Amino acid sequence: MKTENAYLQGRQDTYPKRRGLTRVKEFIEYGINVAFAQDSINDPWYPMGNGNMMNILDNGIHLAQIMSSEDVKTNFDLNTYNGARCLNIQDNYGLEVGKTANFIVLNESTVYEAMRKRVDVLASVRNGNLLLRRKEMAYDVPLSL
């Protein structure tokens, strides 16, 4: 599922409009690997792409209507492990000894809260090297009591 497809497919239609969305929920129920992704970053086909996978996940779970308590337990896999399976890199993917140290750090204590709050990436590591670290946002709100 890609937001690009939801935007591009059927945009010239009259009503009812087709949308670039397959039967995500049914595929998942039948054990078919489904992954969410974005391959258009601010280009002529999809000028709104920015590579924010939390946004893609948010759009996907809404469009596919997969937010039951059972769905939520595995929805994050749609952006992570399932994507690795699509790319056939699942043997090198994940947080285990001997695997390439490629990962992001999200600023939240649980996957559920990270999805719910659509948190930003706090840090990104590629091949064991820190690519970026975002400073946590600080708020300074003076109160006169």
mmCIF file of N, CA and C in Angstrom:
data_model
loop_
_atom_site.group_PDB
_atom_site.id
_atom_site.type_symbol
_atom_site.label_atom_id
_atom_site.label_comp_id
_atom_site.label_asym_id
_atom_site.label_seq_id
_atom_site.Cartn_x
_atom_site.Cartn_y
_atom_site.Cartn_z
ATOM 1 N N MET A 1 0.849 -1.161 0.000
ATOM 2 C CA MET A 1 0.000 0.000 0.000
ATOM 3 C C MET A 1 0.894 1.224 0.000
ATOM 4 N N LYS A 2 0.633 2.122 -0.901
ATOM 5 C CA LYS A 2 1.375 3.369 -0.964
ATOM 6 C C LYS A 2 0.384 4.522 -1.095
ATOM 7 N N THR A 3 0.689 5.625 -0.453
ATOM 8 C CA THR A 3 -0.168 6.801 -0.568
ATOM 9 C C THR A 3 -0.193 7.306 -2.013
ATOM 10 N N GLU A 4 0.900 7.084 -2.744
ATOM 11 C CA GLU A 4 0.956 7.501 -4.139
ATOM 12 C C GLU A 4 -0.173 6.860 -4.940
ATOM 13 N N ASN A 5 -0.416 5.569 -4.693
ATOM 14 C CA ASN A 5 -1.474 4.872 -5.420
ATOM 15 C C ASN A 5 -2.845 5.419 -5.064
ATOM 16 N N ALA A 6 -3.056 5.732 -3.800
ATOM 17 C CA ALA A 6 -4.345 6.290 -3.386
ATOM 18 C C ALA A 6 -4.588 7.630 -4.077
ATOM 19 N N TYR A 7 -3.520 8.365 -4.315
ATOM 20 C CA TYR A 7 -3.636 9.654 -4.983
ATOM 21 C C TYR A 7 -3.775 9.505 -6.503
ATOM 22 N N LEU A 8 -2.903 8.696 -7.107
ATOM 23 C CA LEU A 8 -2.816 8.645 -8.566
ATOM 24 C C LEU A 8 -3.914 7.824 -9.234
ATOM 25 N N GLN A 9 -4.225 6.655 -8.695
ATOM 26 C CA GLN A 9 -5.142 5.754 -9.396
ATOM 27 C C GLN A 9 -6.580 6.231 -9.265
ATOM 28 N N GLY A 10 -7.212 6.428 -10.394
ATOM 29 C CA GLY A 10 -8.608 6.829 -10.428
ATOM 30 C C GLY A 10 -8.845 8.312 -10.331
ATOM 31 N N ARG A 11 -7.800 9.126 -10.346
ATOM 32 C CA ARG A 11 -8.016 10.565 -10.167
ATOM 33 C C ARG A 11 -8.738 11.205 -11.341
ATOM 34 N N GLN A 12 -8.738 10.548 -12.496
ATOM 35 C CA GLN A 12 -9.455 11.075 -13.658
ATOM 36 C C GLN A 12 -10.888 10.520 -13.740
ATOM 37 N N ASP A 13 -11.240 9.628 -12.834
ATOM 38 C CA ASP A 13 -12.560 9.003 -12.840
ATOM 39 C C ASP A 13 -13.649 9.987 -12.427
ATOM 40 N N THR A 14 -14.865 9.705 -12.929
ATOM 41 C CA THR A 14 -16.022 10.330 -12.322
ATOM 42 C C THR A 14 -16.358 9.447 -11.120
ATOM 43 N N TYR A 15 -17.471 9.649 -10.492
ATOM 44 C CA TYR A 15 -17.798 8.843 -9.318
ATOM 45 C C TYR A 15 -18.518 7.579 -9.707
ATOM 46 N N PRO A 16 -18.330 6.458 -9.051
ATOM 47 C CA PRO A 16 -17.394 6.277 -7.942
ATOM 48 C C PRO A 16 -15.945 6.219 -8.442
ATOM 49 N N LYS A 17 -15.032 6.777 -7.668
ATOM 50 C CA LYS A 17 -13.619 6.812 -8.027
ATOM 51 C C LYS A 17 -12.920 5.541 -7.529
ATOM 52 N N ARG A 18 -12.079 5.020 -8.396
ATOM 53 C CA ARG A 18 -11.227 3.904 -7.965
ATOM 54 C C ARG A 18 -10.112 4.464 -7.094
ATOM 55 N N ARG A 19 -9.624 3.670 -6.205
ATOM 56 C CA ARG A 19 -8.483 4.055 -5.379
ATOM 57 C C ARG A 19 -7.437 2.957 -5.459
ATOM 58 N N GLY A 20 -6.172 3.363 -5.346
ATOM 59 C CA GLY A 20 -5.057 2.418 -5.451
ATOM 60 C C GLY A 20 -4.873 1.634 -4.171
ATOM 61 N N LEU A 21 -5.885 0.865 -3.804
ATOM 62 C CA LEU A 21 -5.833 0.108 -2.559
ATOM 63 C C LEU A 21 -6.342 -1.302 -2.815
ATOM 64 N N THR A 22 -5.530 -2.249 -2.490
ATOM 65 C CA THR A 22 -5.943 -3.640 -2.636
ATOM 66 C C THR A 22 -6.613 -4.108 -1.355
ATOM 67 N N ARG A 23 -6.929 -5.348 -1.285
ATOM 68 C CA ARG A 23 -7.636 -5.919 -0.135
ATOM 69 C C ARG A 23 -6.644 -6.277 0.971
ATOM 70 N N VAL A 24 -6.077 -5.246 1.566
ATOM 71 C CA VAL A 24 -5.030 -5.403 2.571
ATOM 72 C C VAL A 24 -5.487 -6.313 3.700
ATOM 73 N N LYS A 25 -6.620 -6.026 4.266
ATOM 74 C CA LYS A 25 -7.119 -6.790 5.419
ATOM 75 C C LYS A 25 -7.277 -8.276 5.077
ATOM 76 N N GLU A 26 -7.838 -8.547 3.919
ATOM 77 C CA GLU A 26 -8.046 -9.940 3.506
ATOM 78 C C GLU A 26 -6.713 -10.640 3.245
ATOM 79 N N PHE A 27 -5.778 -9.941 2.604
ATOM 80 C CA PHE A 27 -4.457 -10.533 2.360
ATOM 81 C C PHE A 27 -3.793 -10.918 3.677
ATOM 82 N N ILE A 28 -3.845 -10.016 4.644
ATOM 83 C CA ILE A 28 -3.248 -10.297 5.956
ATOM 84 C C ILE A 28 -3.917 -11.516 6.587
ATOM 85 N N GLU A 29 -5.246 -11.570 6.522
ATOM 86 C CA GLU A 29 -5.980 -12.704 7.099
ATOM 87 C C GLU A 29 -5.587 -14.027 6.457
ATOM 88 N N TYR A 30 -5.238 -14.011 5.163
ATOM 89 C CA TYR A 30 -4.839 -15.230 4.452
ATOM 90 C C TYR A 30 -3.341 -15.500 4.515
ATOM 91 N N GLY A 31 -2.612 -14.704 5.298
ATOM 92 C CA GLY A 31 -1.183 -14.938 5.470
ATOM 93 C C GLY A 31 -0.318 -14.445 4.321
ATOM 94 N N ILE A 32 -0.868 -13.610 3.462
ATOM 95 C CA ILE A 32 -0.100 -13.045 2.353
ATOM 96 C C ILE A 32 0.678 -11.843 2.882
ATOM 97 N N ASN A 33 1.959 -11.781 2.562
ATOM 98 C CA ASN A 33 2.794 -10.687 3.052
ATOM 99 C C ASN A 33 2.353 -9.358 2.452
ATOM 100 N N VAL A 34 2.080 -8.395 3.302
ATOM 101 C CA VAL A 34 1.691 -7.047 2.899
ATOM 102 C C VAL A 34 2.652 -6.081 3.560
ATOM 103 N N ALA A 35 3.142 -5.118 2.780
ATOM 104 C CA ALA A 35 4.042 -4.106 3.333
ATOM 105 C C ALA A 35 3.610 -2.729 2.854
ATOM 106 N N PHE A 36 3.838 -1.743 3.688
ATOM 107 C CA PHE A 36 3.573 -0.358 3.329
ATOM 108 C C PHE A 36 4.908 0.301 2.998
ATOM 109 N N ALA A 37 4.897 1.195 2.007
ATOM 110 C CA ALA A 37 6.142 1.823 1.581
ATOM 111 C C ALA A 37 5.864 3.163 0.925
ATOM 112 N N GLN A 38 6.940 3.860 0.613
ATOM 113 C CA GLN A 38 6.840 5.086 -0.175
ATOM 114 C C GLN A 38 8.082 5.164 -1.045
ATOM 115 N N ASP A 39 7.867 5.348 -2.341
ATOM 116 C CA ASP A 39 9.022 5.454 -3.233
ATOM 117 C C ASP A 39 9.051 6.773 -3.979
ATOM 118 N N SER A 40 8.130 7.645 -3.711
ATOM 119 C CA SER A 40 8.091 8.950 -4.359
ATOM 120 C C SER A 40 8.356 10.018 -3.307
ATOM 121 N N ILE A 41 9.489 10.662 -3.439
ATOM 122 C CA ILE A 41 9.848 11.712 -2.485
ATOM 123 C C ILE A 41 9.879 13.036 -3.230
ATOM 124 N N ASN A 42 8.809 13.814 -3.086
ATOM 125 C CA ASN A 42 8.715 15.131 -3.703
ATOM 126 C C ASN A 42 9.063 15.089 -5.192
ATOM 127 N N ASP A 43 8.351 14.262 -5.926
ATOM 128 C CA ASP A 43 8.597 14.153 -7.361
ATOM 129 C C ASP A 43 7.330 14.531 -8.143
ATOM 130 N N PRO A 44 7.409 14.589 -9.479
ATOM 131 C CA PRO A 44 6.243 15.033 -10.261
ATOM 132 C C PRO A 44 5.001 14.147 -10.104
ATOM 133 N N TRP A 45 5.175 12.870 -9.786
ATOM 134 C CA TRP A 45 4.040 11.973 -9.675
ATOM 135 C C TRP A 45 3.351 12.100 -8.327
ATOM 136 N N TYR A 46 4.137 12.377 -7.308
ATOM 137 C CA TYR A 46 3.579 12.488 -5.962
ATOM 138 C C TYR A 46 4.355 13.560 -5.196
ATOM 139 N N PRO A 47 3.954 14.816 -5.328
ATOM 140 C CA PRO A 47 4.714 15.913 -4.727
ATOM 141 C C PRO A 47 4.649 15.974 -3.202
ATOM 142 N N MET A 48 3.794 15.177 -2.557
ATOM 143 C CA MET A 48 3.660 15.213 -1.102
ATOM 144 C C MET A 48 4.538 14.182 -0.385
ATOM 145 N N GLY A 49 5.272 13.374 -1.118
ATOM 146 C CA GLY A 49 6.106 12.347 -0.495
ATOM 147 C C GLY A 49 7.258 12.946 0.278
ATOM 148 N N ASN A 50 7.474 12.439 1.488
ATOM 149 C CA ASN A 50 8.580 12.942 2.304
ATOM 150 C C ASN A 50 9.355 11.828 3.007
ATOM 151 N N GLY A 51 9.004 10.582 2.751
ATOM 152 C CA GLY A 51 9.728 9.464 3.340
ATOM 153 C C GLY A 51 9.390 9.179 4.793
ATOM 154 N N ASN A 52 8.391 9.841 5.340
ATOM 155 C CA ASN A 52 8.008 9.624 6.734
ATOM 156 C C ASN A 52 7.145 8.365 6.822
ATOM 157 N N MET A 53 7.764 7.279 7.256
ATOM 158 C CA MET A 53 7.064 6.000 7.274
ATOM 159 C C MET A 53 5.963 5.930 8.334
ATOM 160 N N MET A 54 6.036 6.762 9.355
ATOM 161 C CA MET A 54 4.934 6.798 10.324
ATOM 162 C C MET A 54 3.681 7.373 9.656
ATOM 163 N N ASN A 55 3.860 8.321 8.746
ATOM 164 C CA ASN A 55 2.734 8.870 8.001
ATOM 165 C C ASN A 55 2.150 7.812 7.068
ATOM 166 N N ILE A 56 3.016 7.055 6.421
ATOM 167 C CA ILE A 56 2.559 5.988 5.528
ATOM 168 C C ILE A 56 1.783 4.937 6.319
ATOM 169 N N LEU A 57 2.299 4.556 7.477
ATOM 170 C CA LEU A 57 1.606 3.587 8.325
ATOM 171 C C LEU A 57 0.247 4.130 8.752
ATOM 172 N N ASP A 58 0.214 5.384 9.161
ATOM 173 C CA ASP A 58 -1.033 6.006 9.588
ATOM 174 C C ASP A 58 -2.066 5.983 8.460
ATOM 175 N N ASN A 59 -1.659 6.403 7.272
ATOM 176 C CA ASN A 59 -2.574 6.372 6.126
ATOM 177 C C ASN A 59 -3.021 4.946 5.827
ATOM 178 N N GLY A 60 -2.085 4.016 5.831
ATOM 179 C CA GLY A 60 -2.398 2.629 5.488
ATOM 180 C C GLY A 60 -3.396 1.984 6.422
ATOM 181 N N ILE A 61 -3.196 2.162 7.722
ATOM 182 C CA ILE A 61 -4.114 1.496 8.653
ATOM 183 C C ILE A 61 -5.495 2.133 8.616
ATOM 184 N N HIS A 62 -5.559 3.419 8.268
ATOM 185 C CA HIS A 62 -6.869 4.056 8.103
ATOM 186 C C HIS A 62 -7.550 3.588 6.821
ATOM 187 N N LEU A 63 -6.836 3.654 5.705
ATOM 188 C CA LEU A 63 -7.420 3.285 4.424
ATOM 189 C C LEU A 63 -7.818 1.813 4.372
ATOM 190 N N ALA A 64 -6.996 0.948 4.978
ATOM 191 C CA ALA A 64 -7.275 -0.488 4.965
ATOM 192 C C ALA A 64 -8.220 -0.899 6.090
ATOM 193 N N GLN A 65 -8.548 0.018 6.973
ATOM 194 C CA GLN A 65 -9.443 -0.234 8.113
ATOM 195 C C GLN A 65 -8.948 -1.399 8.963
ATOM 196 N N ILE A 66 -7.684 -1.301 9.374
ATOM 197 C CA ILE A 66 -7.087 -2.356 10.207
ATOM 198 C C ILE A 66 -6.618 -1.733 11.527
ATOM 199 N N MET A 67 -7.565 -1.498 12.419
ATOM 200 C CA MET A 67 -7.240 -0.915 13.712
ATOM 201 C C MET A 67 -7.890 -1.636 14.877
ATOM 202 N N SER A 68 -8.288 -2.881 14.678
ATOM 203 C CA SER A 68 -8.817 -3.631 15.818
ATOM 204 C C SER A 68 -7.667 -3.876 16.796
ATOM 205 N N SER A 69 -7.986 -4.298 17.992
ATOM 206 C CA SER A 69 -6.919 -4.562 18.970
ATOM 207 C C SER A 69 -5.970 -5.639 18.466
ATOM 208 N N GLU A 70 -6.469 -6.603 17.713
ATOM 209 C CA GLU A 70 -5.598 -7.639 17.133
ATOM 210 C C GLU A 70 -4.746 -7.077 16.004
ATOM 211 N N ASP A 71 -5.336 -6.229 15.160
ATOM 212 C CA ASP A 71 -4.587 -5.608 14.062
ATOM 213 C C ASP A 71 -3.431 -4.776 14.599
ATOM 214 N N VAL A 72 -3.711 -3.993 15.620
ATOM 215 C CA VAL A 72 -2.722 -3.059 16.155
ATOM 216 C C VAL A 72 -1.466 -3.790 16.641
ATOM 217 N N LYS A 73 -1.616 -5.032 17.074
ATOM 218 C CA LYS A 73 -0.466 -5.803 17.563
ATOM 219 C C LYS A 73 0.576 -6.064 16.474
ATOM 220 N N THR A 74 0.141 -6.103 15.203
ATOM 221 C CA THR A 74 1.056 -6.433 14.115
ATOM 222 C C THR A 74 1.159 -5.349 13.048
ATOM 223 N N ASN A 75 0.462 -4.239 13.209
ATOM 224 C CA ASN A 75 0.480 -3.202 12.183
ATOM 225 C C ASN A 75 1.871 -2.631 11.937
ATOM 226 N N PHE A 76 2.677 -2.510 12.970
ATOM 227 C CA PHE A 76 4.016 -1.942 12.794
ATOM 228 C C PHE A 76 4.872 -2.822 11.878
ATOM 229 N N ASP A 77 4.573 -4.122 11.849
ATOM 230 C CA ASP A 77 5.296 -5.036 10.954
ATOM 231 C C ASP A 77 5.119 -4.658 9.486
ATOM 232 N N LEU A 78 4.039 -3.985 9.159
ATOM 233 C CA LEU A 78 3.776 -3.591 7.777
ATOM 234 C C LEU A 78 4.863 -2.649 7.246
ATOM 235 N N ASN A 79 5.490 -1.892 8.134
ATOM 236 C CA ASN A 79 6.572 -0.991 7.744
ATOM 237 C C ASN A 79 7.953 -1.592 7.993
ATOM 238 N N THR A 80 8.026 -2.693 8.697
ATOM 239 C CA THR A 80 9.334 -3.211 9.117
ATOM 240 C C THR A 80 9.573 -4.614 8.569
ATOM 241 N N TYR A 81 9.228 -5.621 9.323
ATOM 242 C CA TYR A 81 9.525 -7.005 8.948
ATOM 243 C C TYR A 81 8.891 -7.410 7.618
ATOM 244 N N ASN A 82 7.668 -6.977 7.367
ATOM 245 C CA ASN A 82 7.014 -7.342 6.106
ATOM 246 C C ASN A 82 7.712 -6.696 4.917
ATOM 247 N N GLY A 83 8.169 -5.458 5.094
ATOM 248 C CA GLY A 83 8.926 -4.796 4.038
ATOM 249 C C GLY A 83 10.237 -5.516 3.755
ATOM 250 N N ALA A 84 10.895 -5.982 4.807
ATOM 251 C CA ALA A 84 12.141 -6.747 4.637
ATOM 252 C C ALA A 84 11.882 -8.028 3.848
ATOM 253 N N ARG A 85 10.753 -8.667 4.122
ATOM 254 C CA ARG A 85 10.392 -9.878 3.360
ATOM 255 C C ARG A 85 10.157 -9.554 1.891
ATOM 256 N N CYS A 86 9.507 -8.430 1.609
ATOM 257 C CA CYS A 86 9.280 -8.016 0.214
ATOM 258 C C CYS A 86 10.601 -7.788 -0.516
ATOM 259 N N LEU A 87 11.579 -7.240 0.187
ATOM 260 C CA LEU A 87 12.886 -6.959 -0.403
ATOM 261 C C LEU A 87 13.821 -8.162 -0.349
ATOM 262 N N ASN A 88 13.339 -9.245 0.248
ATOM 263 C CA ASN A 88 14.125 -10.470 0.409
ATOM 264 C C ASN A 88 15.408 -10.225 1.200
ATOM 265 N N ILE A 89 15.316 -9.387 2.222
ATOM 266 C CA ILE A 89 16.457 -9.126 3.105
ATOM 267 C C ILE A 89 16.153 -9.567 4.540
ATOM 268 N N GLN A 90 15.115 -10.378 4.698
ATOM 269 C CA GLN A 90 14.682 -10.772 6.033
ATOM 270 C C GLN A 90 15.763 -11.521 6.821
ATOM 271 N N ASP A 91 16.699 -12.188 6.136
ATOM 272 C CA ASP A 91 17.752 -12.909 6.849
ATOM 273 C C ASP A 91 18.764 -11.970 7.489
ATOM 274 N N ASN A 92 18.859 -10.757 6.985
ATOM 275 C CA ASN A 92 19.797 -9.770 7.531
ATOM 276 C C ASN A 92 19.093 -8.667 8.310
ATOM 277 N N TYR A 93 17.784 -8.755 8.397
ATOM 278 C CA TYR A 93 16.992 -7.687 9.002
ATOM 279 C C TYR A 93 16.638 -8.048 10.439
ATOM 280 N N GLY A 94 16.639 -7.064 11.308
ATOM 281 C CA GLY A 94 16.211 -7.258 12.685
ATOM 282 C C GLY A 94 17.320 -6.958 13.667
ATOM 283 N N LEU A 95 16.974 -7.003 14.927
ATOM 284 C CA LEU A 95 17.926 -6.700 15.992
ATOM 285 C C LEU A 95 18.426 -7.992 16.618
ATOM 286 N N GLU A 96 19.406 -8.583 15.979
ATOM 287 C CA GLU A 96 20.010 -9.816 16.473
ATOM 288 C C GLU A 96 21.511 -9.765 16.225
ATOM 289 N N VAL A 97 22.263 -10.470 17.046
ATOM 290 C CA VAL A 97 23.711 -10.537 16.883
ATOM 291 C C VAL A 97 24.044 -11.057 15.494
ATOM 292 N N GLY A 98 25.001 -10.388 14.829
ATOM 293 C CA GLY A 98 25.450 -10.802 13.509
ATOM 294 C C GLY A 98 24.730 -10.129 12.357
ATOM 295 N N LYS A 99 23.655 -9.427 12.650
ATOM 296 C CA LYS A 99 22.925 -8.731 11.586
ATOM 297 C C LYS A 99 23.428 -7.298 11.475
ATOM 298 N N THR A 100 23.271 -6.740 10.280
ATOM 299 C CA THR A 100 23.700 -5.369 10.030
ATOM 300 C C THR A 100 22.972 -4.421 10.969
ATOM 301 N N ALA A 101 23.701 -3.492 11.546
ATOM 302 C CA ALA A 101 23.113 -2.546 12.503
ATOM 303 C C ALA A 101 22.500 -1.363 11.753
ATOM 304 N N ASN A 102 21.337 -1.599 11.162
ATOM 305 C CA ASN A 102 20.555 -0.551 10.500
ATOM 306 C C ASN A 102 19.235 -0.446 11.243
ATOM 307 N N PHE A 103 18.995 0.697 11.872
ATOM 308 C CA PHE A 103 17.746 0.851 12.611
ATOM 309 C C PHE A 103 17.487 2.311 12.915
ATOM 310 N N ILE A 104 16.255 2.569 13.314
ATOM 311 C CA ILE A 104 15.878 3.895 13.789
ATOM 312 C C ILE A 104 15.423 3.768 15.236
ATOM 313 N N VAL A 105 15.484 4.870 15.943
ATOM 314 C CA VAL A 105 15.002 4.942 17.315
ATOM 315 C C VAL A 105 13.826 5.904 17.322
ATOM 316 N N LEU A 106 12.708 5.418 17.824
ATOM 317 C CA LEU A 106 11.514 6.250 17.923
ATOM 318 C C LEU A 106 11.365 6.729 19.353
ATOM 319 N N ASN A 107 10.896 7.926 19.505
ATOM 320 C CA ASN A 107 10.795 8.552 20.820
ATOM 321 C C ASN A 107 9.485 8.187 21.509
ATOM 322 N N GLU A 108 9.383 6.906 21.889
ATOM 323 C CA GLU A 108 8.197 6.454 22.614
ATOM 324 C C GLU A 108 8.523 5.136 23.291
ATOM 325 N N SER A 109 7.773 4.789 24.308
ATOM 326 C CA SER A 109 8.071 3.587 25.093
ATOM 327 C C SER A 109 7.413 2.322 24.552
ATOM 328 N N THR A 110 6.350 2.451 23.760
ATOM 329 C CA THR A 110 5.697 1.274 23.190
ATOM 330 C C THR A 110 5.415 1.510 21.704
ATOM 331 N N VAL A 111 5.309 0.420 20.967
ATOM 332 C CA VAL A 111 4.979 0.508 19.550
ATOM 333 C C VAL A 111 3.596 1.137 19.375
ATOM 334 N N TYR A 112 2.660 0.751 20.212
ATOM 335 C CA TYR A 112 1.309 1.297 20.131
ATOM 336 C C TYR A 112 1.333 2.823 20.246
ATOM 337 N N GLU A 113 2.025 3.332 21.252
ATOM 338 C CA GLU A 113 2.078 4.785 21.450
ATOM 339 C C GLU A 113 2.843 5.472 20.321
ATOM 340 N N ALA A 114 3.857 4.819 19.790
ATOM 341 C CA ALA A 114 4.591 5.384 18.650
ATOM 342 C C ALA A 114 3.663 5.534 17.447
ATOM 343 N N MET A 115 2.835 4.521 17.207
ATOM 344 C CA MET A 115 1.881 4.597 16.089
ATOM 345 C C MET A 115 0.801 5.635 16.375
ATOM 346 N N ARG A 116 0.257 5.605 17.566
ATOM 347 C CA ARG A 116 -0.838 6.511 17.918
ATOM 348 C C ARG A 116 -0.410 7.971 17.836
ATOM 349 N N LYS A 117 0.801 8.239 18.319
ATOM 350 C CA LYS A 117 1.300 9.616 18.340
ATOM 351 C C LYS A 117 2.044 10.005 17.057
ATOM 352 N N ARG A 118 2.269 9.019 16.180
ATOM 353 C CA ARG A 118 2.981 9.273 14.918
ATOM 354 C C ARG A 118 4.290 9.996 15.185
ATOM 355 N N VAL A 119 5.083 9.399 16.061
ATOM 356 C CA VAL A 119 6.296 10.044 16.553
ATOM 357 C C VAL A 119 7.354 10.211 15.466
ATOM 358 N N ASP A 120 8.219 11.161 15.694
ATOM 359 C CA ASP A 120 9.352 11.399 14.813
ATOM 360 C C ASP A 120 10.490 10.436 15.144
ATOM 361 N N VAL A 121 11.385 10.282 14.195
ATOM 362 C CA VAL A 121 12.591 9.489 14.405
ATOM 363 C C VAL A 121 13.518 10.289 15.318
ATOM 364 N N LEU A 122 13.953 9.662 16.403
ATOM 365 C CA LEU A 122 14.867 10.313 17.345
ATOM 366 C C LEU A 122 16.317 10.122 16.904
ATOM 367 N N ALA A 123 16.612 8.942 16.323
ATOM 368 C CA ALA A 123 17.966 8.661 15.843
ATOM 369 C C ALA A 123 17.890 7.650 14.712
ATOM 370 N N SER A 124 18.896 7.691 13.848
ATOM 371 C CA SER A 124 18.988 6.746 12.738
ATOM 372 C C SER A 124 20.416 6.221 12.670
ATOM 373 N N VAL A 125 20.539 4.885 12.569
ATOM 374 C CA VAL A 125 21.841 4.225 12.527
ATOM 375 C C VAL A 125 21.912 3.390 11.255
ATOM 376 N N ARG A 126 23.020 3.502 10.545
ATOM 377 C CA ARG A 126 23.249 2.731 9.313
ATOM 378 C C ARG A 126 24.616 2.077 9.409
ATOM 379 N N ASN A 127 24.646 0.751 9.276
ATOM 380 C CA ASN A 127 25.892 -0.022 9.394
ATOM 381 C C ASN A 127 26.638 0.299 10.684
ATOM 382 N N GLY A 128 25.874 0.513 11.746
ATOM 383 C CA GLY A 128 26.462 0.769 13.049
ATOM 384 C C GLY A 128 26.908 2.197 13.277
ATOM 385 N N ASN A 129 26.746 3.060 12.288
ATOM 386 C CA ASN A 129 27.155 4.459 12.414
ATOM 387 C C ASN A 129 25.933 5.350 12.597
ATOM 388 N N LEU A 130 26.023 6.246 13.556
ATOM 389 C CA LEU A 130 24.942 7.184 13.820
ATOM 390 C C LEU A 130 24.849 8.185 12.680
ATOM 391 N N LEU A 131 23.700 8.200 11.987
ATOM 392 C CA LEU A 131 23.484 9.145 10.895
ATOM 393 C C LEU A 131 22.908 10.460 11.404
ATOM 394 N N LEU A 132 21.966 10.349 12.336
ATOM 395 C CA LEU A 132 21.379 11.565 12.896
ATOM 396 C C LEU A 132 20.834 11.281 14.277
ATOM 397 N N ARG A 133 20.838 12.319 15.056
ATOM 398 C CA ARG A 133 20.202 12.289 16.370
ATOM 399 C C ARG A 133 19.446 13.588 16.520
ATOM 400 N N ARG A 134 18.178 13.478 16.724
ATOM 401 C CA ARG A 134 17.327 14.651 16.894
ATOM 402 C C ARG A 134 17.262 14.983 18.379
ATOM 403 N N LYS A 135 17.408 16.239 18.683
ATOM 404 C CA LYS A 135 17.256 16.661 20.067
ATOM 405 C C LYS A 135 15.784 16.612 20.427
ATOM 406 N N GLU A 136 15.520 16.157 21.625
ATOM 407 C CA GLU A 136 14.126 16.124 22.063
ATOM 408 C C GLU A 136 13.610 17.549 22.180
ATOM 409 N N MET A 137 12.345 17.706 21.789
ATOM 410 C CA MET A 137 11.749 19.037 21.837
ATOM 411 C C MET A 137 11.558 19.454 23.283
ATOM 412 N N ALA A 138 11.887 20.692 23.542
ATOM 413 C CA ALA A 138 11.711 21.257 24.881
ATOM 414 C C ALA A 138 10.682 22.375 24.790
ATOM 415 N N TYR A 139 9.895 22.492 25.805
ATOM 416 C CA TYR A 139 8.878 23.535 25.853
ATOM 417 C C TYR A 139 9.188 24.472 26.997
ATOM 418 N N ASP A 140 9.115 25.737 26.721
ATOM 419 C CA ASP A 140 9.331 26.748 27.746
ATOM 420 C C ASP A 140 8.096 27.640 27.743
ATOM 421 N N VAL A 141 7.234 27.375 28.684
ATOM 422 C CA VAL A 141 5.988 28.130 28.762
ATOM 423 C C VAL A 141 5.969 28.847 30.108
ATOM 424 N N PRO A 142 6.320 30.121 30.079
ATOM 425 C CA PRO A 142 6.313 30.855 31.360
ATOM 426 C C PRO A 142 4.881 31.074 31.858
ATOM 427 N N LEU A 143 4.703 30.819 33.111
ATOM 428 C CA LEU A 143 3.387 31.022 33.730
ATOM 429 C C LEU A 143 3.499 32.113 34.774
ATOM 430 N N SER A 144 2.619 33.033 34.693
ATOM 431 C CA SER A 144 2.598 34.069 35.752
ATOM 432 C C SER A 144 1.413 33.747 36.645
ATOM 433 N N LEU A 145 1.722 33.392 37.857
ATOM 434 C CA LEU A 145 0.675 33.002 38.797
ATOM 435 C C LEU A 145 0.369 34.091 39.774
#
